[in-house]
GROMACS .gro file of C-alpha atoms in nm:
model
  286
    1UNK     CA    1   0.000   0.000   0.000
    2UNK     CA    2   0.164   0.350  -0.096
    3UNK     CA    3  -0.120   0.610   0.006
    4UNK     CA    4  -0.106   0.942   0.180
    5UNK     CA    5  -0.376   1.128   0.378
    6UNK     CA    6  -0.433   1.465   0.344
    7UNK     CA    7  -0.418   1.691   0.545
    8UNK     CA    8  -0.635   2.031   0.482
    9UNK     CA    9  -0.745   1.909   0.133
   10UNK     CA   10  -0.985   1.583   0.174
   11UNK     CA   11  -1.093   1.586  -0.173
   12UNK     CA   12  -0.807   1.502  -0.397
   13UNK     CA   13  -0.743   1.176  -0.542
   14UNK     CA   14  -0.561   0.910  -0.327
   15UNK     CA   15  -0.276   0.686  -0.582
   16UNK     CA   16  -0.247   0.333  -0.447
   17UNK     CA   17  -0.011  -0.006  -0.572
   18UNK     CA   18  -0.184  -0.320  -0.602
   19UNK     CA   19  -0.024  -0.528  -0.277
   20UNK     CA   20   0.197  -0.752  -0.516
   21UNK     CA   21   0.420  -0.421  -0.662
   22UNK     CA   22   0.779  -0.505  -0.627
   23UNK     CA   23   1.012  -0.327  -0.457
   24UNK     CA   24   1.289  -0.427  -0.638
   25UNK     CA   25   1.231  -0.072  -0.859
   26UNK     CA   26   1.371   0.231  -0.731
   27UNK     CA   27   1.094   0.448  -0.541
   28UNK     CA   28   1.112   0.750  -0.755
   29UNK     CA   29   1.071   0.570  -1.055
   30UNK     CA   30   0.743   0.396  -0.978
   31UNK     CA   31   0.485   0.562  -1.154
   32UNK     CA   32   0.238   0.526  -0.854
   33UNK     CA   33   0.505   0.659  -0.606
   34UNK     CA   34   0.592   0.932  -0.865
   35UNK     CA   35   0.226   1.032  -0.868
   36UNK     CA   36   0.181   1.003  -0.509
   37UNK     CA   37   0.418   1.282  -0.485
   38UNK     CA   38   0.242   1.477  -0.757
   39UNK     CA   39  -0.083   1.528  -0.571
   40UNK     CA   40   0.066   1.571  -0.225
   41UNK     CA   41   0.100   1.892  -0.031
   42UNK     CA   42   0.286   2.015   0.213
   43UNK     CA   43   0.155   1.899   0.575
   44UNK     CA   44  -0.003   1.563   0.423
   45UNK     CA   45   0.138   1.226   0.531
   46UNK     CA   46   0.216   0.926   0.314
   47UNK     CA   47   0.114   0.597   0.461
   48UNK     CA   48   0.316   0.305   0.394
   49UNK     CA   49   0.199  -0.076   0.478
   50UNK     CA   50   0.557  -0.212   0.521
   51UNK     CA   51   0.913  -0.004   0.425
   52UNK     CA   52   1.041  -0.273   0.249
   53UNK     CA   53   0.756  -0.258  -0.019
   54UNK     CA   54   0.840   0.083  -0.111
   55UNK     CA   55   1.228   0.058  -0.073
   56UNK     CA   56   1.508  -0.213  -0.139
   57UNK     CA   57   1.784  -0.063   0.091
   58UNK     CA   58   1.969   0.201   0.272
   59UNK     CA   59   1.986   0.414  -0.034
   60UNK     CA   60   1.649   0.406  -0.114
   61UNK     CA   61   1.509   0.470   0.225
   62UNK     CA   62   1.758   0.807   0.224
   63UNK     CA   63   1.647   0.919  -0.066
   64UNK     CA   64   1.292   0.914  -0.010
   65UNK     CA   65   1.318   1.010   0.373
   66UNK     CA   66   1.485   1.359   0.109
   67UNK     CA   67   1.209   1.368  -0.066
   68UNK     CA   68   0.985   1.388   0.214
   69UNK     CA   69   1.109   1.670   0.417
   70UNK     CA   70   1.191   1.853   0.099
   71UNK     CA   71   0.783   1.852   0.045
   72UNK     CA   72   0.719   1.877   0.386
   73UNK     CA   73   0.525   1.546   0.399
   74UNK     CA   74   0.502   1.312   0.739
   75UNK     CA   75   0.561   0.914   0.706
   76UNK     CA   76   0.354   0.720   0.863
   77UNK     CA   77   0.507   0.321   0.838
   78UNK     CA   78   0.216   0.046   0.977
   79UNK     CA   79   0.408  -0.284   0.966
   80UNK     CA   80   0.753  -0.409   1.032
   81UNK     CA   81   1.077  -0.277   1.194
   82UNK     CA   82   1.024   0.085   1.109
   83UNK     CA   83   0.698   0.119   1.224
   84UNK     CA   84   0.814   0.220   1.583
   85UNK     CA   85   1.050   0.479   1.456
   86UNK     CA   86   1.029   0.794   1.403
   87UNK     CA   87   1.209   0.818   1.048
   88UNK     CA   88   1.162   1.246   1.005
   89UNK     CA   89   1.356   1.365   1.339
   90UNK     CA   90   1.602   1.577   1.151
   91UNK     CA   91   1.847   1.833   1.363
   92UNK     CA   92   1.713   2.176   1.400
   93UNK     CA   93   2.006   2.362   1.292
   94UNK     CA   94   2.154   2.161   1.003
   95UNK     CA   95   1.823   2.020   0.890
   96UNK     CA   96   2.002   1.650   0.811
   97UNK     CA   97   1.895   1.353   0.968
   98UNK     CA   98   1.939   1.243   1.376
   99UNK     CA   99   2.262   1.077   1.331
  100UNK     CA  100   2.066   0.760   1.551
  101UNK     CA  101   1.812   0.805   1.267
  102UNK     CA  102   2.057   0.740   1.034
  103UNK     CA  103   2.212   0.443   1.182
  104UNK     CA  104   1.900   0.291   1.255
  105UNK     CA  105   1.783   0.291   0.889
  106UNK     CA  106   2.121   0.167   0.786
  107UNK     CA  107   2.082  -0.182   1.046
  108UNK     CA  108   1.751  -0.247   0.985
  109UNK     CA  109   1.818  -0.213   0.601
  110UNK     CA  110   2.124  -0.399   0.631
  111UNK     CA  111   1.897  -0.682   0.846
  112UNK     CA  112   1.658  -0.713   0.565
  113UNK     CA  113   1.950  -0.729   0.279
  114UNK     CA  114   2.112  -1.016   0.468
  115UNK     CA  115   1.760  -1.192   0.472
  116UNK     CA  116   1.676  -1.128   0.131
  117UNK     CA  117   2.044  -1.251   0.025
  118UNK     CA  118   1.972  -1.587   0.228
  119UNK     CA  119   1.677  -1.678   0.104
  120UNK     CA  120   1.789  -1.660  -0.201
  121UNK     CA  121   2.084  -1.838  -0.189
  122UNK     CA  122   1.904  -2.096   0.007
  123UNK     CA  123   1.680  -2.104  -0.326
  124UNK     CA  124   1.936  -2.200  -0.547
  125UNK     CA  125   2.087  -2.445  -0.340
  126UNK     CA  126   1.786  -2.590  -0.348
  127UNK     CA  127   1.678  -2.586  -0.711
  128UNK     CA  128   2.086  -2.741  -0.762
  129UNK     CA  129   1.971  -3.047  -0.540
  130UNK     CA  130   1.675  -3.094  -0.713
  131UNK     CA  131   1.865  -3.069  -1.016
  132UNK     CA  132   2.083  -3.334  -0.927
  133UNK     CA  133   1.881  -3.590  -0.853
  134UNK     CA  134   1.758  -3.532  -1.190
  135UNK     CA  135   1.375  -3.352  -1.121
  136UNK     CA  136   1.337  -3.045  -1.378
  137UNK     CA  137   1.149  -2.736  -1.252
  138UNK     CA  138   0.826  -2.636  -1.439
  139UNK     CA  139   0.450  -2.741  -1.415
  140UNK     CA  140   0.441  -3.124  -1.440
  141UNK     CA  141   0.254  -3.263  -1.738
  142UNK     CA  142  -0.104  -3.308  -1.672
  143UNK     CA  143  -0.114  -3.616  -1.889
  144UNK     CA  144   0.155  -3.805  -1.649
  145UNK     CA  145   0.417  -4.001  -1.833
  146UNK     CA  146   0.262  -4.357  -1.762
  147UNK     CA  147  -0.024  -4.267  -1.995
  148UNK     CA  148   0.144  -4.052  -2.265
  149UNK     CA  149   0.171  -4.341  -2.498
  150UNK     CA  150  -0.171  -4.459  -2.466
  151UNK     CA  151  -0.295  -4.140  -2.571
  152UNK     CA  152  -0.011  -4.095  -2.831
  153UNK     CA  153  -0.145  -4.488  -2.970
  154UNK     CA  154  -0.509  -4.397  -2.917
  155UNK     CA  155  -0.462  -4.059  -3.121
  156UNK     CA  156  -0.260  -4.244  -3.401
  157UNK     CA  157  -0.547  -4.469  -3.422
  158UNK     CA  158  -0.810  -4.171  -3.514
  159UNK     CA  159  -0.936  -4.073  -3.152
  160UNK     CA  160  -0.968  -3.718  -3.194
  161UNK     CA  161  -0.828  -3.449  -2.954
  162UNK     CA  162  -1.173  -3.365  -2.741
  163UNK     CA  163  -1.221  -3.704  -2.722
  164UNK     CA  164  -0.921  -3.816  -2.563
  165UNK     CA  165  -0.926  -3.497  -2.313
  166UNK     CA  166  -1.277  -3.621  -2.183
  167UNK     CA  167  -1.162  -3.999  -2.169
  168UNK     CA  168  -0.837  -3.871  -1.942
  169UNK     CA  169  -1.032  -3.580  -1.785
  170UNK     CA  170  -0.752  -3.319  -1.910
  171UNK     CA  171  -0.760  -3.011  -2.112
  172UNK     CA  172  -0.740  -3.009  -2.498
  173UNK     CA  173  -0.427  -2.828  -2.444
  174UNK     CA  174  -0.223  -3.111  -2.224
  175UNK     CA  175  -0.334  -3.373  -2.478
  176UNK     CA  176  -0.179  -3.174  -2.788
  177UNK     CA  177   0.133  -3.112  -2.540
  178UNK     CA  178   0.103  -3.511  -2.539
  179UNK     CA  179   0.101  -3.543  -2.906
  180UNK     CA  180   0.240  -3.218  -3.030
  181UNK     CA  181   0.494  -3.351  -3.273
  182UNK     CA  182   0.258  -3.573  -3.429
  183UNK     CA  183   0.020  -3.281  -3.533
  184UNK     CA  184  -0.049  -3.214  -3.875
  185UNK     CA  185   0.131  -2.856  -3.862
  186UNK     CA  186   0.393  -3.046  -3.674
  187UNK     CA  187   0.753  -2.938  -3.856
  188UNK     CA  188   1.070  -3.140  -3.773
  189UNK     CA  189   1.363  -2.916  -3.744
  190UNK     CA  190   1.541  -2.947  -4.102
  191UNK     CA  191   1.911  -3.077  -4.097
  192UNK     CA  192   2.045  -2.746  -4.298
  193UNK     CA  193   1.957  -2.529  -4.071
  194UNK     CA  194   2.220  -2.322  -3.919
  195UNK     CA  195   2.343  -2.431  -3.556
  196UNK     CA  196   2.174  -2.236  -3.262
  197UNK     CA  197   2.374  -1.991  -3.079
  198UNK     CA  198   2.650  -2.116  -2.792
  199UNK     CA  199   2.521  -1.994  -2.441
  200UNK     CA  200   2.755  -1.720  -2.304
  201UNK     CA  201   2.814  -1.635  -1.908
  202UNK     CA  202   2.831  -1.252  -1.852
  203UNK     CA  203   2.838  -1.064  -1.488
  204UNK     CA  204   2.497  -0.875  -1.503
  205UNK     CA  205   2.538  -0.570  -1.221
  206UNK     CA  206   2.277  -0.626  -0.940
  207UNK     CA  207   2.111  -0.323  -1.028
  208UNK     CA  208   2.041  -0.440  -1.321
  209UNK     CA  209   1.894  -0.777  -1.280
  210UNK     CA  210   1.672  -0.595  -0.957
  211UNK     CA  211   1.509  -0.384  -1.207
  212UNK     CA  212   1.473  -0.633  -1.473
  213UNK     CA  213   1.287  -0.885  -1.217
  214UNK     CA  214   1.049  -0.600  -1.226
  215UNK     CA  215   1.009  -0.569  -1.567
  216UNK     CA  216   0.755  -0.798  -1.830
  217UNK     CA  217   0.992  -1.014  -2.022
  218UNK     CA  218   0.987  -1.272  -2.283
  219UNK     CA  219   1.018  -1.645  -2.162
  220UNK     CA  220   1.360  -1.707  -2.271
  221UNK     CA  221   1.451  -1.375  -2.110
  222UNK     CA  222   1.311  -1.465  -1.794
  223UNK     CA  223   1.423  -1.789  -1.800
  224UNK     CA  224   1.778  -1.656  -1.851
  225UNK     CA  225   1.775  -1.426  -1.520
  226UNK     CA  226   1.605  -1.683  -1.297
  227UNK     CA  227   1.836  -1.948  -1.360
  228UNK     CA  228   2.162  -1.655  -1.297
  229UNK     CA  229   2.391  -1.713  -0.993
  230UNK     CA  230   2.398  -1.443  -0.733
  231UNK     CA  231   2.764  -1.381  -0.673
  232UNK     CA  232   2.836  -1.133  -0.369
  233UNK     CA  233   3.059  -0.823  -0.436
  234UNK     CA  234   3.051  -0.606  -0.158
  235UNK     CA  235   2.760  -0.455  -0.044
  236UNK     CA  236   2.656  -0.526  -0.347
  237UNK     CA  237   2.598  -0.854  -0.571
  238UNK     CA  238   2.644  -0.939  -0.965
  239UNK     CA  239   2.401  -1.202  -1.138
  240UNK     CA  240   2.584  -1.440  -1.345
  241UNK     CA  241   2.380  -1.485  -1.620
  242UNK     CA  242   2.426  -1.792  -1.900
  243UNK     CA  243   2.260  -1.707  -2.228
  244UNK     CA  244   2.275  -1.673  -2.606
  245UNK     CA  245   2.426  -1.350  -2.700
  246UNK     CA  246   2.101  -1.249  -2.860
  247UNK     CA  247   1.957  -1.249  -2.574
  248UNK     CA  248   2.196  -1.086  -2.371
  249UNK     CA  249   2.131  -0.815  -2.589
  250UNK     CA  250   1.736  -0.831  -2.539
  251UNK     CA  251   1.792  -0.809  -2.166
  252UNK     CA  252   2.035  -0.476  -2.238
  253UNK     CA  253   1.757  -0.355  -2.462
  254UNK     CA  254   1.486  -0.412  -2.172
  255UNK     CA  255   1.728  -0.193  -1.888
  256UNK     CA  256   1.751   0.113  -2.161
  257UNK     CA  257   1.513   0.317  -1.900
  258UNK     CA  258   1.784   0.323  -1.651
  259UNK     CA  259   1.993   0.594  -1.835
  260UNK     CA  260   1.681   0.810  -1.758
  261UNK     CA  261   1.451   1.021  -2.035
  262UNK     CA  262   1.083   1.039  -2.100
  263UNK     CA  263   1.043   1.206  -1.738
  264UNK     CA  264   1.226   0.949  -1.528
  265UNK     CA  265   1.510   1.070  -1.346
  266UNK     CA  266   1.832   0.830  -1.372
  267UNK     CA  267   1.980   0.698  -1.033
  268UNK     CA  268   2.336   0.748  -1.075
  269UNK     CA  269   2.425   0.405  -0.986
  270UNK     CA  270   2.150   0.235  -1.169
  271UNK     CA  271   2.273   0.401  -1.515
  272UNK     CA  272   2.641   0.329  -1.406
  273UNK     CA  273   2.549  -0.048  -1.362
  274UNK     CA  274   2.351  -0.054  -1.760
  275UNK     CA  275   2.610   0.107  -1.867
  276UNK     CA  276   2.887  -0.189  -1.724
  277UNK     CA  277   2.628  -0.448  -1.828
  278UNK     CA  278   2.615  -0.291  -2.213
  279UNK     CA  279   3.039  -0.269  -2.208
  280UNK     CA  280   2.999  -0.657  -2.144
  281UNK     CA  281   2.742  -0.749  -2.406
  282UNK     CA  282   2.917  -0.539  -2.639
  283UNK     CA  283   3.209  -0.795  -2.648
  284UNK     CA  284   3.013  -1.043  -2.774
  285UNK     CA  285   2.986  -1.127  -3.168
  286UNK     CA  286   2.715  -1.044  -3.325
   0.00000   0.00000   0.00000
């Protein structure tokens, strides 16, 4: 929930995120949070369900606790560490944050990085057991392997596609899954065709793969970034990411935003990390 009550003025609009909104995105480049800001005025407060839906880390929570007191706007926080804090104390002289402020954010933030970072490394070590032992991710068929050639045999012998679905209480869908390649429009890959690309291992920046986990991609793409190893650098962390050149340079294409334009501002460090990520993909041969 990103929402602010107003203060004076009750009868302006009120932006809200649907509850699954990543927070992976930097804050002031979420169009909701972006528009939040728009309609507030000075004296309102913005009302946040949990900090670490709106923010990622210590640099995000700075920059919008900046934005804040620049508008004069009061943060109200409902759930989580940061709910009990008081996140706007700011010294009367020099007008920066309570140095205890400061500190707090930066241990709580640095809490919730370390959790983030071991659940998903506990992720991968997972999916790599299950991988050895030989189990593939994905949806499981629904026409389970044990009856996948009767149905192949029974559609061979002229039992037509709704047919079969009924008989095994499936979808039309998982029985042409079943029989896909012997389809009339079936085409068998032809042996002149030129060989498919060699998958290539690049360092993607963290940066990058957080905002392109936010992103829609194509299945391949997406495929691609979940299956990337999170290698610590830091504070930070690189994804390495195994993939076809081609699309190594579909995922660059997809991060363009980051440099900023069309009324975005560019983070600094976001466009720094495209910009390391596109240096990399440009080695690779076309």
């Amino acid at each position: 929930m990103l929402r602010f009550r107003q203060g004076p003025n009750q009868d302006r609009a009120t932006p809200e995120e649907p509850p699954g909104t990543s927070s992976r995105l930097h804050p002031l480049q979420r169009p909701k949070f972006r528009e939040l800001l728009t309609y507030a005025r000075p004296g309102d407060t913005v009302h946040i369900s949990e900090m670490f839906r709106l923010v990622r880390g210590t640099g995000h929570i700075l920059d919008v606790l900046d934005v804040l007191h620049r508008d004069h706007l009061a943060l109200r926080i409902h759930d989580g560490a940061f709910s009990a804090m008081d996140l706007t104390a700011r010294h009367p002289r020099t007008g920066e944050l309570l140095s205890t402020v400061k500190f707090m954010v930066q241990t709580l933030a640095a809490a919730g990085e370390l959790q983030r970072d071991l659940q998903r490394e506990l992720t991968y070590d997972g999916l790599r057991a299950v991988e050895a032992k030989g189990s593939k991710g994905g949806r499981r068929p629904a026409v389970a392997a044990s009856k996948a050639d009767d149905v192949r045999a029974a559609y061979l012998e002229g039992r037509s596609i709704a047919a079969l679905a009924r008989d095994h209480r499936v979808s039309r869908g998982a029985i042409r899954t079943a029989v896909a390649d012997l389809l009339p429009n079936h085409t068998a890959p032809e042996e002149d065709a030129p060989a498919s690309e060699e998958p290539v291992t690049l360092d993607m920046p963290g940066k990058v793969a957080d905002y392109l986990r936010t992103t829609e991609l194509e299945p391949a793409e997406r495929a691609a970034l979940d299956q990337g190893v999170a290698v610590r650098r830091g504070q930070g962390y690189t994804l390495r990411v195994s993939a076809v050149p081609a699309v190594h340079r579909q995922l660059l294409a997809r991060c363009q935003p980051l440099d900023g334009g069309q009324g975005i501002p560019a983070v600094p460090a976001q466009r720094k990390a495209r910009r390391e990520y596109e240096n990399r993909v440009s080695t690779l041969t076309s």
